[in-house]
């Protein structure tokens, strides 16, 4: 058998031909024998199993039942009729239903003769199967039954053009009859032994045509393991390349500035998590490698102080630092916070945003270039080419997902060697995943809130309780607190959403009349200066209520705001709800989050709301979110290949992922260059992957 057998174009397979080949390519991307073999069933029918009617539960999907038809009747009238058969076994009664070809079935079905009925069950009062596969028991018994029939994913076009599952199965059977163990083993004997993995050919064959449930399970396990293992190998190698090949400035001093601040000006004791993270950062910056670290910490977990300490490390070693935020308001807040912390230290801090006057801008540029400015805080304005540092050592980026790759690249060019990068985000990624997802970032986590923080009390209220919610808001405002009221804004329904926002604003303005109450409004259609003006009125406490769309989601800090009302909360995603809630609970007072919804809730929306009410732990929320939505928009995952998984599921197969990662770590530890004869199989795959990516050159 030629080695490129798997590359044979699919049209050469018996029974395919050019027309079908074209369709398979267009619909499923299948071009070769190998592609077809790697197109896996998404479930299997176990035709060795028979259900009794009283064993059916709503969770079972496809079942096979033996029984007799006792009655046949046509139900409904006009065009909307259906043929209903009463189907009985010794344990109970169910129904078989036909919408199409009613006459045919009415004439041909035999009453009181045992049939085997197979199909998807639903429950409308009684269990029923619509358009079952039906076969007389005596005929059924006379045939051989393969243990499990694969069911392949299909598309509308394929169904329309009559590529049925039966056809897919036939193609696969043909393929596997020709394929004859053509797959080369990709894993080492050692790993196969250690993890009890079945070999590649057995796994491939059984993934399509399992001889029994146990072998099926082991085959799928092996294929998932393999897939995740090689992704981990790539990520770990990429990481190693980054750490050994990209040079960074060495900050080996913990000097005067850091120690002075730490011992004399720290306004509070660091939490254990903050200490650990600072240590991790120090570790990175002392090695001579380039730091590219992601700092995850829930809203309010205290990332700012970590940023400041990181800046001080740079300054102690003769470097400058910058902190970049996604919006002007956030930059202002960072500037205010950092200046206050460093007030008594003699360290110079300036802010640079779009609104800084030309004269001040010039001064900032000068002091940056002569090195008299230590820390520059700002927006995107920081990365403009005309902003030149004398010696930038570290750049801290808040909420990275708002920055593009090109912008980060500009940061890298701000000094001869790339400055160290610390990216801070409050969007939690489940720990187990984060480690496995990023090849180009190390991950630190602040998983502990500062002591004495009061948990935000969260409740779910229906729209009709609005009056009592309003009166609660009035009580809070009377105590001097401030309130956010947030409306959803989604592109597809933008017009309606703005109308809701405006209606809401008007009704609040009516119920909270001026001059007793002042209401701000902020939304995306306002000019940036108007937005900032309104925002600032709220920040300064001149208005008590802030009506807004999600523009306030990121980072705004108004400690006096103690209530977050989220309108149409069912329309928000979990992570967004969590971010919004994070806007309150920043001061000493008890804070509240009120999730307003209508009565109509999907079960998924209900899960989101229940989760919000049940917990304030961002990581727990992230886990639920991931289960509900999949990894679709976890940042950075697009590049990691984790989304183009064929067999594994990054969420459900978390445990296999962890095992595969351990295995990959083991291989790279025991055989860093992958040169041992026992790892030949692995090396071959990695060499192949290298032809697509560039990093392999560093290790061979
Ligand atoms: P975030 O991670 O959301 O950026 P911040 O850095 O803004 O959080 O910190 C939130 C609040 O918690 C700030 O008011 C800060 O002063 C306070 N804080 C941070 N760390 C501690 C700590 N270890 N002990 C007490 N308060 C802290
Ligand atoms: Mg922050």
XYZ file of C-alpha atoms and ligand atoms in Angstrom:
728
model
C 0.000 0.000 0.000
C 1.465 3.377 -0.967
C 2.186 5.668 1.940
C 0.081 8.404 0.437
C -2.924 6.130 0.245
C -4.792 8.397 2.628
C -4.241 11.291 0.244
C -6.164 9.547 -2.527
C -8.905 11.862 -3.794
C -12.260 10.776 -2.516
C -13.802 10.461 -5.974
C -11.756 7.320 -6.545
C -13.565 5.563 -3.751
C -15.969 2.979 -5.062
C -19.444 4.496 -5.085
C -18.414 8.136 -4.811
C -17.544 9.608 -8.216
C -16.989 13.245 -9.216
C -20.455 14.643 -8.435
C -20.615 13.276 -4.907
C -16.972 14.136 -4.347
C -17.800 17.727 -5.154
C -20.710 17.718 -2.756
C -18.680 16.119 0.039
C -16.006 18.733 -0.422
C -18.413 21.648 -0.463
C -20.490 20.476 2.470
C -18.014 18.727 4.740
C -14.592 19.704 3.449
C -13.835 16.066 2.673
C -11.376 15.723 -0.197
C -9.307 12.629 0.463
C -9.600 9.157 1.926
C -7.908 10.515 5.009
C -10.444 13.331 5.365
C -13.278 10.855 5.110
C -11.750 8.571 7.712
C -11.441 11.561 10.010
C -15.089 12.449 9.647
C -16.518 10.879 12.762
C -20.029 9.838 13.730
C -21.648 12.009 16.344
C -23.547 9.109 17.823
C -24.259 5.423 17.428
C -27.407 3.403 17.387
C -27.189 0.388 19.561
C -29.460 -2.070 17.811
C -28.591 -4.813 20.228
C -30.622 -3.128 22.904
C -34.399 -3.322 23.234
C -36.440 -1.130 25.504
C -39.636 -2.015 27.318
C -42.156 0.783 27.106
C -42.113 1.283 30.861
C -38.327 1.771 30.713
C -38.594 4.885 28.577
C -37.567 8.124 30.217
C -37.586 11.583 28.665
C -33.771 11.593 28.512
C -33.556 8.595 26.177
C -33.455 9.727 22.590
C -33.405 6.880 20.106
C -34.912 3.580 21.165
C -35.847 0.224 19.804
C -39.068 -1.311 21.101
C -40.789 -4.618 20.330
C -44.597 -4.516 20.393
C -47.814 -4.907 18.465
C -50.043 -2.360 16.783
C -53.518 -2.675 18.265
C -55.251 0.293 16.615
C -54.692 2.576 13.662
C -56.544 5.841 13.288
C -56.330 9.078 11.373
C -56.284 12.105 13.651
C -56.936 15.752 12.812
C -58.771 17.205 9.878
C -58.249 18.911 6.540
C -54.612 18.905 5.485
C -53.206 18.558 8.971
C -53.945 14.914 9.594
C -51.683 12.243 10.939
C -51.848 8.506 11.186
C -51.535 7.239 14.723
C -50.852 3.642 15.704
C -51.359 2.429 19.243
C -48.292 0.345 20.001
C -48.280 -2.010 22.992
C -45.926 -4.350 24.749
C -46.379 -6.252 27.989
C -45.387 -3.213 30.041
C -47.266 -0.310 28.487
C -48.597 1.683 25.573
C -47.060 4.216 23.249
C -47.804 5.703 19.844
C -46.273 5.545 16.393
C -47.082 8.515 14.184
C -46.910 9.237 10.446
C -47.419 12.573 8.758
C -46.272 11.505 5.309
C -47.400 8.530 3.203
C -50.299 7.906 5.555
C -52.258 5.891 3.060
C -49.353 3.587 2.378
C -48.841 2.801 6.032
C -52.537 2.500 6.738
C -52.833 -0.157 4.051
C -49.656 -2.063 4.747
C -49.309 -2.189 8.529
C -50.408 -5.412 10.148
C -52.404 -5.312 13.354
C -51.473 -7.550 16.261
C -48.245 -8.811 14.740
C -44.968 -8.179 16.594
C -42.926 -5.350 15.123
C -39.607 -3.825 16.026
C -39.976 -0.044 16.047
C -36.934 2.198 16.100
C -36.731 5.964 16.292
C -36.471 9.142 18.256
C -38.951 9.340 21.084
C -40.844 12.379 22.180
C -43.382 12.726 24.906
C -46.714 14.425 24.364
C -48.660 12.916 27.218
C -47.695 9.480 25.950
C -44.349 8.502 24.426
C -44.361 8.470 20.652
C -42.084 7.895 17.708
C -42.717 9.796 14.501
C -41.860 7.943 11.298
C -40.255 4.989 13.036
C -38.082 2.445 11.280
C -40.458 -0.474 11.444
C -39.742 -4.099 10.781
C -41.682 -7.256 11.519
C -39.998 -9.056 14.381
C -39.631 -12.291 12.456
C -37.798 -10.480 9.618
C -35.736 -8.541 12.089
C -34.625 -11.785 13.735
C -33.607 -13.317 10.452
C -31.005 -10.596 9.821
C -27.535 -10.084 11.257
C -27.248 -6.936 13.316
C -24.019 -5.095 13.687
C -23.691 -4.045 17.258
C -23.686 -0.339 16.670
C -24.542 1.723 13.661
C -22.720 5.019 13.312
C -24.767 8.132 12.707
C -22.840 10.849 10.879
C -23.491 14.552 11.089
C -25.282 15.769 8.005
C -26.238 19.028 6.334
C -29.364 20.255 4.638
C -27.745 20.019 1.204
C -26.576 16.479 1.809
C -30.026 15.373 2.902
C -31.573 17.151 -0.054
C -29.199 15.487 -2.474
C -29.904 12.097 -0.958
C -26.624 11.487 0.780
C -28.332 9.650 3.592
C -26.730 8.175 6.634
C -27.048 4.770 5.028
C -24.939 6.050 2.159
C -22.348 7.548 4.452
C -22.103 4.242 6.265
C -21.689 2.412 2.993
C -18.914 4.787 1.925
C -17.147 4.319 5.219
C -17.451 0.567 4.965
C -15.942 0.716 1.493
C -13.195 2.990 2.737
C -12.291 0.783 5.657
C -12.323 -2.325 3.504
C -9.668 -0.682 1.316
C -7.814 1.112 4.016
C -6.319 -1.934 5.622
C -4.433 -0.479 8.560
C -3.076 2.430 6.578
C -2.784 4.718 9.572
C 0.645 5.178 11.006
C 0.920 5.190 14.748
C 1.495 8.713 16.052
C 2.115 8.024 19.730
C 5.082 6.382 21.389
C 4.879 2.836 22.736
C 5.667 4.250 26.152
C 2.678 6.611 26.210
C 0.387 3.931 24.798
C 1.445 1.604 27.519
C 1.288 4.140 30.300
C -2.149 5.460 29.378
C -3.491 2.130 28.152
C -4.278 3.492 24.722
C -5.463 1.366 21.825
C -3.419 1.641 18.641
C -4.294 4.099 15.897
C -5.779 1.634 13.427
C -7.953 -0.055 16.015
C -9.094 3.340 17.232
C -9.975 4.597 13.752
C -11.856 1.497 12.772
C -13.777 1.275 16.019
C -14.632 4.945 16.057
C -16.657 4.222 12.920
C -17.628 0.605 13.372
C -17.357 -0.263 17.026
C -17.386 -3.933 17.788
C -18.618 -3.191 21.288
C -19.279 -0.317 23.635
C -16.065 -0.772 25.573
C -13.834 -0.663 22.532
C -15.772 2.304 21.230
C -15.155 4.195 24.416
C -11.441 3.338 24.418
C -11.107 4.229 20.749
C -12.692 7.628 21.181
C -10.542 8.196 24.243
C -7.416 7.409 22.288
C -8.359 9.758 19.434
C -9.197 12.588 21.808
C -6.017 12.029 23.742
C -3.976 12.111 20.543
C -5.606 15.286 19.330
C -5.148 17.124 22.618
C -1.655 15.734 23.145
C -0.307 17.261 19.951
C -1.925 20.607 20.642
C -0.230 20.578 24.031
C 3.088 19.602 22.477
C 2.832 22.603 20.195
C 1.844 24.977 22.953
C 4.600 23.807 25.269
C 7.210 24.050 22.554
C 6.011 27.487 21.551
C 6.267 28.510 25.155
C 9.781 27.116 25.449
C 10.855 28.912 22.305
C 9.479 32.143 23.669
C 11.287 31.724 26.954
C 14.634 30.736 25.507
C 14.763 32.684 22.277
C 13.122 36.026 22.924
C 15.399 38.092 25.085
C 14.040 40.496 27.644
C 15.571 43.050 29.951
C 16.853 41.684 33.207
C 15.432 43.281 36.337
C 17.561 41.608 38.935
C 17.436 44.335 41.549
C 14.738 44.700 44.082
C 15.823 48.148 45.043
C 15.143 51.228 47.017
C 11.913 52.338 45.381
C 10.222 48.988 45.675
C 11.332 48.432 49.247
C 10.551 51.971 50.352
C 7.051 51.725 48.949
C 6.511 48.220 50.211
C 7.656 48.982 53.736
C 6.443 52.541 54.178
C 3.608 53.396 51.839
C 1.611 50.268 51.166
C -1.938 51.242 52.224
C -2.886 47.694 53.141
C -1.336 44.300 53.584
C -1.241 42.376 50.315
C -3.398 39.309 50.075
C -1.627 35.986 49.729
C -2.657 35.848 46.099
C -1.252 39.290 45.369
C 2.063 38.348 46.987
C 2.247 35.169 44.963
C 1.587 36.996 41.722
C 4.202 39.672 42.438
C 6.672 36.869 43.057
C 5.767 35.252 39.745
C 6.298 38.534 37.942
C 9.624 39.121 39.648
C 10.632 35.633 38.687
C 9.926 36.311 35.022
C 11.716 39.591 34.881
C 14.854 38.267 36.511
C 15.512 35.530 33.972
C 16.650 37.453 30.940
C 13.709 36.129 29.015
C 10.862 38.272 27.884
C 7.830 38.351 30.153
C 4.448 38.023 28.493
C 2.105 37.376 31.356
C -1.635 37.403 31.709
C -2.880 38.480 35.106
C -6.381 37.298 35.787
C -8.227 38.647 38.723
C -11.864 39.183 39.319
C -13.166 42.714 39.509
C -12.021 44.246 42.768
C -9.383 41.604 43.423
C -6.669 44.249 43.551
C -4.784 44.139 40.288
C -3.791 47.801 40.436
C -1.375 47.399 43.320
C 0.287 44.515 41.491
C 0.672 46.788 38.473
C 2.246 49.482 40.628
C 4.721 47.087 42.225
C 5.645 45.838 38.762
C 6.344 49.417 37.685
C 8.551 49.914 40.722
C 10.625 46.863 39.829
C 11.281 48.411 36.425
C 12.142 51.792 37.903
C 14.549 50.253 40.406
C 16.425 48.748 37.495
C 16.681 52.015 35.613
C 13.672 51.588 33.373
C 10.389 53.366 32.755
C 6.916 51.859 32.867
C 3.594 52.521 31.228
C 0.016 51.478 31.952
C -2.459 51.424 29.121
C -6.242 51.385 29.520
C -8.957 51.006 26.920
C -10.863 54.229 27.645
C -10.154 57.750 28.768
C -12.184 57.326 31.926
C -10.324 54.202 32.908
C -6.996 55.855 32.211
C -8.082 58.759 34.418
C -9.017 56.399 37.193
C -5.741 54.529 36.981
C -3.911 57.815 36.982
C -5.762 59.031 40.051
C -5.250 55.718 41.865
C -1.583 55.276 40.997
C -0.668 58.897 41.719
C -2.280 58.618 45.114
C -0.418 55.419 45.950
C 2.919 56.882 44.874
C 2.313 60.358 46.259
C 4.997 60.268 48.898
C 7.609 58.364 46.921
C 8.948 61.005 44.561
C 8.161 58.822 41.579
C 6.786 60.818 38.656
C 3.512 59.810 37.061
C 1.736 61.488 34.109
C -1.318 60.792 32.036
C -1.513 60.906 28.250
C -4.839 60.644 26.464
C -6.444 62.158 23.395
C -7.673 65.101 25.394
C -4.314 66.219 26.800
C -3.468 69.736 25.544
C -0.632 70.174 23.063
C 1.478 72.118 25.539
C 1.240 69.420 28.229
C 1.718 66.751 25.640
C 4.999 68.328 24.629
C 6.200 68.347 28.219
C 5.264 64.721 28.596
C 7.129 63.772 25.431
C 10.220 65.596 26.651
C 10.214 64.079 30.087
C 9.707 60.639 28.582
C 12.672 61.053 26.311
C 15.020 62.517 28.884
C 14.007 59.834 31.353
C 12.692 62.147 34.076
C 9.222 60.621 33.775
C 8.939 57.223 35.445
C 5.404 56.066 34.776
C 3.139 57.055 31.919
C -0.523 56.151 32.109
C -2.895 56.517 29.198
C -5.048 55.249 26.411
C -4.121 54.137 22.901
C -2.422 57.524 22.660
C 0.521 55.801 24.375
C 1.400 53.600 21.476
C 1.511 56.300 18.845
C 4.879 56.402 17.152
C 5.702 59.889 18.355
C 5.565 58.736 21.957
C 9.174 57.765 22.602
C 10.564 56.477 25.859
C 14.114 56.822 26.986
C 14.084 53.294 28.290
C 10.747 51.527 28.581
C 11.055 48.355 30.629
C 7.516 47.208 31.201
C 4.133 47.880 29.647
C 1.003 47.001 31.558
C -2.167 46.612 29.571
C -5.522 46.631 31.307
C -8.346 44.577 29.780
C -6.360 43.261 26.877
C -9.207 42.065 24.753
C -9.825 45.614 23.689
C -6.373 45.764 22.140
C -5.497 44.211 18.832
C -2.386 42.288 17.942
C -1.030 45.136 15.815
C -1.280 47.493 18.754
C 0.574 45.114 20.984
C 3.265 44.791 18.351
C 3.741 48.552 18.502
C 4.350 48.282 22.212
C 7.067 45.735 21.602
C 8.935 48.214 19.456
C 9.123 50.903 22.095
C 12.617 49.822 23.127
C 15.542 47.865 21.652
C 14.411 44.664 23.292
C 10.672 44.295 23.736
C 9.540 45.660 27.111
C 8.042 43.123 29.466
C 4.305 42.862 29.053
C 1.750 42.350 31.781
C -1.797 42.024 30.574
C -4.511 42.391 33.174
C -7.999 41.105 32.712
C -11.061 40.711 34.850
C -12.620 38.225 32.463
C -11.986 34.988 34.256
C -11.031 31.936 32.299
C -11.403 28.696 34.200
C -8.034 27.848 35.632
C -7.926 24.390 34.210
C -8.404 25.802 30.763
C -6.226 28.866 30.884
C -3.067 26.850 31.411
C -3.853 24.718 28.450
C -5.012 27.385 26.095
C -2.210 29.860 25.884
C 1.105 29.177 24.312
C 2.278 32.742 24.154
C 1.254 33.864 27.620
C 2.026 32.750 31.134
C -0.915 33.004 33.436
C -1.150 34.377 36.966
C -4.322 34.383 38.949
C -5.459 36.517 41.864
C -7.990 34.150 43.312
C -8.637 35.883 46.603
C -10.486 39.087 47.338
C -9.114 41.653 49.796
C -10.418 40.977 53.294
C -13.615 42.548 54.579
C -15.252 42.773 51.191
C -19.019 42.468 51.423
C -20.531 40.172 48.858
C -22.908 41.898 46.470
C -26.434 40.709 47.251
C -28.044 39.576 44.042
C -31.746 39.085 43.414
C -33.910 38.289 40.440
C -37.092 40.365 40.037
C -39.815 40.361 37.428
C -40.796 43.490 35.546
C -44.056 43.742 37.407
C -42.142 44.291 40.668
C -40.687 47.474 39.228
C -42.444 49.762 41.677
C -41.018 48.042 44.705
C -37.602 48.059 43.034
C -37.909 51.819 42.478
C -38.857 52.393 46.069
C -35.816 50.362 47.135
C -33.656 52.590 44.928
C -35.124 55.654 46.585
C -34.197 54.298 50.011
C -30.621 53.705 48.904
C -30.358 57.145 47.329
C -31.705 58.630 50.545
C -28.744 57.019 52.314
C -26.469 58.873 49.900
C -25.800 55.960 47.556
C -25.781 55.968 43.763
C -27.444 53.604 41.331
C -26.734 52.159 37.898
C -29.563 51.089 35.602
C -28.236 49.171 32.606
C -30.011 48.264 29.373
C -28.936 45.710 26.793
C -27.760 46.916 23.433
C -27.280 44.386 20.724
C -26.437 45.260 17.170
C -29.160 43.163 15.573
C -31.860 44.825 17.598
C -30.173 48.174 18.020
C -33.151 50.315 17.083
C -35.481 48.617 19.511
C -32.830 48.551 22.190
C -32.340 52.298 21.972
C -36.054 52.740 22.210
C -36.114 50.599 25.367
C -33.271 52.605 26.791
C -34.995 55.910 26.070
C -38.348 54.672 27.365
C -36.604 53.447 30.480
C -34.813 56.732 30.925
C -38.069 58.643 30.609
C -39.865 56.466 33.086
C -37.010 56.829 35.562
C -36.919 60.591 35.028
C -40.661 60.616 35.776
C -40.371 58.521 38.933
C -37.227 60.273 40.119
C -38.063 63.910 39.424
C -35.542 66.719 39.460
C -34.388 68.665 41.388
C -34.555 66.041 44.140
C -32.956 63.475 41.832
C -30.439 63.908 39.054
C -30.233 61.291 36.337
C -27.325 60.737 33.929
C -27.563 58.858 30.694
C -24.713 57.343 28.697
C -24.929 55.359 25.495
C -22.940 54.593 22.373
C -24.661 57.099 20.111
C -23.423 60.022 22.179
C -20.291 61.909 21.271
C -17.302 60.781 23.343
C -17.048 64.176 25.045
C -20.720 64.091 26.031
C -20.297 60.587 27.342
C -17.311 61.607 29.427
C -19.158 64.651 30.705
C -22.136 62.595 31.881
C -19.889 59.892 33.278
C -17.901 62.433 35.215
C -21.023 63.962 36.710
C -21.846 60.552 38.081
C -18.280 59.893 39.242
C -18.338 63.187 41.135
C -21.657 62.343 42.747
C -23.587 65.114 41.014
C -26.104 62.618 39.678
C -27.561 59.727 41.652
C -28.715 57.516 38.843
C -26.752 56.437 35.818
C -28.896 55.041 33.028
C -26.664 53.374 30.492
C -26.054 50.692 27.961
C -23.155 48.358 28.535
C -20.624 51.082 27.773
C -20.016 51.222 31.503
C -19.092 47.565 31.599
C -15.354 47.932 31.742
C -13.549 49.033 34.820
C -15.408 52.134 35.955
C -14.872 52.711 39.632
C -17.448 54.652 41.618
C -17.197 53.258 45.148
C -20.284 55.143 46.254
C -22.478 53.320 43.733
C -24.150 50.491 45.591
C -26.957 49.277 43.346
C -26.743 47.763 39.886
C -30.099 47.265 38.199
C -29.828 45.214 35.014
C -32.850 45.500 32.740
C -33.780 42.578 30.462
C -31.121 40.631 32.287
C -32.121 37.485 30.407
C -30.549 38.995 27.315
C -27.089 39.340 28.777
C -24.421 36.677 28.771
C -23.089 35.435 32.084
C -19.706 37.052 31.863
C -21.308 40.360 30.987
C -23.671 40.123 33.934
C -20.717 39.373 36.161
C -18.729 42.322 34.812
C -21.675 44.628 35.321
C -22.209 43.444 38.856
C -18.544 44.153 39.493
C -19.268 47.867 39.127
C -20.825 47.830 42.598
C -19.543 46.448 45.871
C -16.424 48.609 45.654
C -17.026 50.648 48.763
C -17.643 49.760 52.382
C -21.433 49.597 52.042
C -23.582 46.589 51.354
C -24.219 46.548 47.616
C -26.993 45.054 45.537
C -27.500 43.715 42.074
C -31.074 43.459 40.798
C -31.689 41.349 37.716
C -34.923 42.420 36.041
C -36.622 40.118 33.567
C -39.973 39.337 32.034
C -41.677 36.055 32.864
C -40.640 34.493 29.584
C -37.312 32.837 30.239
C -35.509 30.139 28.312
C -34.030 27.431 30.472
C -30.564 28.668 29.605
C -31.459 32.203 30.689
C -32.847 30.740 33.891
C -29.543 28.959 34.510
C -27.653 32.205 33.986
C -29.847 34.109 36.417
C -29.748 31.344 39.006
C -25.974 31.224 38.735
C -25.721 34.960 39.282
C -27.957 34.774 42.327
C -26.077 31.772 43.713
C -22.474 32.915 43.443
C -20.173 35.900 43.052
C -17.122 33.793 42.226
C -16.006 34.800 38.745
C -14.311 31.494 38.071
C -17.360 29.497 39.031
C -19.408 31.721 36.749
C -16.894 31.256 33.957
C -17.188 27.474 34.275
C -20.964 27.637 33.944
C -20.642 30.038 31.045
C -18.254 27.722 29.296
C -20.638 24.826 29.746
C -23.516 26.854 28.375
C -21.778 28.443 25.450
C -18.655 26.521 24.696
C -15.286 28.164 24.297
C -16.301 30.302 21.299
C -15.125 33.640 22.513
C -12.549 32.938 25.112
C -9.905 35.351 24.123
C -6.976 34.099 22.158
C -8.316 30.611 21.678
C -8.746 31.120 17.995
C -5.026 30.915 17.409
C -4.443 27.930 19.607
C -6.150 25.421 17.371
C -8.323 24.396 20.220
C -11.426 25.437 18.352
C -10.813 23.297 15.330
C -10.882 20.126 17.356
C -12.252 17.163 15.444
C -12.944 14.648 18.173
C -12.301 16.256 21.514
C -14.457 18.864 23.193
C -12.498 21.391 25.141
C -15.169 21.697 27.796
C -16.366 18.137 28.203
C -12.959 16.574 27.768
C -11.216 18.690 30.297
C -9.896 15.668 32.172
C -8.380 14.158 29.024
C -6.879 17.546 28.264
C -5.139 17.607 31.619
C -3.827 14.079 31.092
C -2.619 14.904 27.605
C -0.845 17.955 28.909
C 0.921 15.939 31.587
C 1.962 13.442 28.954
C 3.309 16.191 26.695
C 5.216 17.731 29.592
C 6.695 14.351 30.370
C 7.855 13.795 26.808
C 9.494 17.212 26.584
C 11.149 16.789 29.960
C 12.600 13.386 29.255
C 13.427 14.070 25.627
C 13.684 17.832 25.095
C 14.720 17.620 21.437
C 12.481 14.626 20.707
C 15.369 12.613 19.378
C 14.979 9.328 21.263
C 14.211 6.400 19.011
C 11.229 5.555 21.185
C 9.700 8.931 20.340
C 10.086 8.601 16.573
C 6.342 8.530 15.982
C 5.856 11.726 17.920
C 8.741 13.383 16.172
C 7.252 12.593 12.780
C 3.993 14.271 13.652
C 5.766 17.293 15.074
C 7.877 17.587 11.937
C 4.718 17.528 9.904
C 3.137 20.220 12.063
C 6.298 22.254 11.620
C 5.675 22.436 7.916
C 2.663 24.537 8.811
C 4.205 26.580 11.584
C 7.614 28.010 12.174
C 8.674 27.182 15.687
C 10.116 23.753 15.123
C 13.333 25.188 13.722
C 14.230 26.193 17.225
C 14.279 22.722 18.613
C 15.810 20.600 15.913
P -9.208 45.455 40.213
O -8.567 44.133 40.282
O -10.667 45.362 39.889
O -8.478 46.423 39.326
P -8.406 47.295 42.234
O -6.957 47.170 42.070
O -9.085 48.494 41.673
O -9.138 46.000 41.678
O -8.733 47.138 43.768
C -10.045 47.233 44.236
C -10.059 47.896 45.586
O -9.496 47.034 46.561
C -9.256 49.172 45.637
O -9.995 50.100 46.353
C -7.987 48.763 46.372
O -7.451 49.835 47.085
C -8.469 47.674 47.291
N -7.456 46.667 47.624
C -6.642 46.048 46.752
N -5.853 45.149 47.394
C -6.183 45.194 48.692
C -5.719 44.502 49.858
N -4.763 43.569 49.796
N -6.298 44.813 51.034
C -7.280 45.738 51.104
N -7.742 46.427 50.052
C -7.212 46.177 48.850
Mg -8.900 47.600 37.679
